Amino acid sequence: MKRLSTIGGYDMLVIQMLYTGAAAGFIYPCFIIRSTEGAYWIPLVIWAIGALLSSWMYSRLLARLNGEKLLARIIASIGVVWTCIICLPVFLFLFAALVTMLRAYSEMITMTMLPTTPIAFLNGMLLAPAVLALAGMMPIVRAARVFFLFTVLLTLGLLIVGLSDVHWTLGAPWIRTNGDFFYDKSFYAGSFMWMGFVITSFIGPYTGQSARRAWKAYATAILCGLPFIAGHIYLPIVTFGRELSKRLTFPFISKMDAISHYWVLVENLTAIFVSVTMFYILVIMALKLRAVGEMFSGLIPRANIRIIYALAFLAVYTAATLLTSWRTVEEITLLTIGFRLYVMFIFPLLGWLALAYGQRVGKEESL
Amino acid sequence: MNRKRCGWRIVSLFGLLMFLTTGCWDAKDIDNRMMVGVMGLEKSSGSDINVWFRFPLPKGTLAMSEKDFFTMSQYGQTVSDAMNKAKYKLPKALDPSSTRAILVDESLAKSGIEPYLEFAVRERSVPLDAVVAIIRGDMERIFTRTNPTGELSGIYTKLFFETYAGGVPRKNKTMLWEVYAKLYNPFHANLIPLLTEGRQNSFVLAGNAIFVNDRIVGELNKDESLLYEIFTHRFHDSEVELMSKSDIRIVNNHSRIKTALQDGKPIIRIDCSLVTTLIDSSRSRKQNAPQILAELESDLNKHAKSMFEKTQREGADVFGFGDRFRSRLKPAEYEKWPEMFKRAEISYTFHIDLRNTGLEFLD
């Protein structure tokens, strides 16, 4: 039996920073750029506050687990049927997040580097995260620690090199906003950027102390990650202007393509960006698959864990391969907004109520 | 039993590794590619265009050919169409991913360039940092003549503009992404270098073409182009300003731009500081330092006046002053900027320092 191990503060910081890298670079900038005519940092900060609120709600819920797993406690409190009902949107969110992340990355490779390589072949990269997820949480954490050391440095390097050819006047208005993004679905579609804590909440046991530690690490990761996320959005803006950036599928990739320096030895910075993103993606897809696996092993304790991961791999791979176009990937991201908002803000409340109900029933039975 | 299981694992692992040996679908060996050095776009009959390609030839094939390059042209409705048709004639894969320069014929630039550049951004086939220039003259001769200084095809055009090589401020190096971005920016019009066919060289700088939307509407001469570089912070290295009596080198400059909006009228004030050195004094008429500086200031004022007259008349804000008004205007008003620029009040002052007179005192 594998030893259950809680994630340390540094590990949580590393994982959340990798999540930022996996989500910030390719789909997210185009959603935010299309969501408003005003300052872009305002929707960014609003979502960061929303993410802190959501993670705080989760941390309060996790603090009540006393060393158990979240799903196991909810099942013990309200039974399998009610747990399935309240967890169905969570599962759908995780499944959609896996499919869109895999398919979006494959499409990015197709659009930028390998135009005729079949998507079915590129989607095969899911195999590595599936094996990593099957190996357990600690192998994922160890891989994350190693990847973190060079991916974050490379991303930082790319952002610094990206400061060339920028005209700050193109970023204006810097302060003004009329809140137009609240009426734009692209603003809500970008919610996937802020789901890092949610995913780790479904993995492993938590105690009051580890939940507090995890939330502090997440808050630190958000603060450290904000300049990274803002860089991915603003660098294309202050280079190409708002008008062209809105028309670009991957504004940051086009920005990387536009960098030209005599002293930069690497001619193709886009290839570096795509490669670095792959490392982010591998860890985060492993993490999401792990969350799916733990969810199913909690609901069906007798099921063979290998079969669960094999089925999860096949389902995600098949769904991602069947998606025909980039437009479909965008539509799925828009259609699953409701699931993400439910998972961020409603599920922790329901989970808290479920645990409170379980405690009350337990007390009544003991009397 | 364990050995049998282990054997199956090894067989499975090697089976997976077989996938790697199949190679990549997009792999094409470098010796099976014809890499485009320069691309030329020329207007043809009707809506068709003629695309010129110049391919550098590897050293191994030079013995068979007199030139170090191969040139071909192809008609098509679009650039992609011409590239596809060109593939019917080539023995190797046409590879535009190393294109260093895109030369656009002046007549095509007068009818609109946007439809012919979109492919580069959409398909990512041509590098976004390729330099763009307008050609006045015979595109065929430019593409078929050997480069006089012997550099590889494509590199020659790139070096012509690059600041680390032959680039000087007046040449106004413009990259593909800049041209494309300004096509969509209502606050910033394009200014693209204009080259004419040269007698001794492949081409010579004639000035810079002013664009409104995607069409040429005017031209800045070389002296006006120098002022453009100074005012837009694009000035690099040093540049010589030739005056009637003495020659001055501008070694450094700093321009402070202040903007305001008064009753819907843009007010733009430019305060420009120049650091200069004297490189040649007049032999026909003796001038002291203040007289030289006064003459330089007068010349700069004259060039700036004619430059702003040309650009404001056409509503072409090639300087990007409009971007400074983004916060002051509502998004719905952005498209009005070219008209507002025509009415803009632009003033400029020069503060010139003569740092030294070279290794000889000025009497």
Coordinates of C-alpha atoms in Angstrom, one line a residue, chain A residues 25 27 111 190 259 266 349 357 359:
Chain A
G25 CA 0.7 31.2 -21.5
I27 CA -5.4 30.3 -24.0
M111 CA -0.4 25.9 -35.3
G190 CA -10.7 32.7 -17.9
I259 CA 11.6 39.2 -30.8
V266 CA 18.4 31.0 -30.0
L349 CA -20.1 25.4 1.0
Y357 CA -24.6 17.3 8.9
Q359 CA -21.2 15.5 12.7

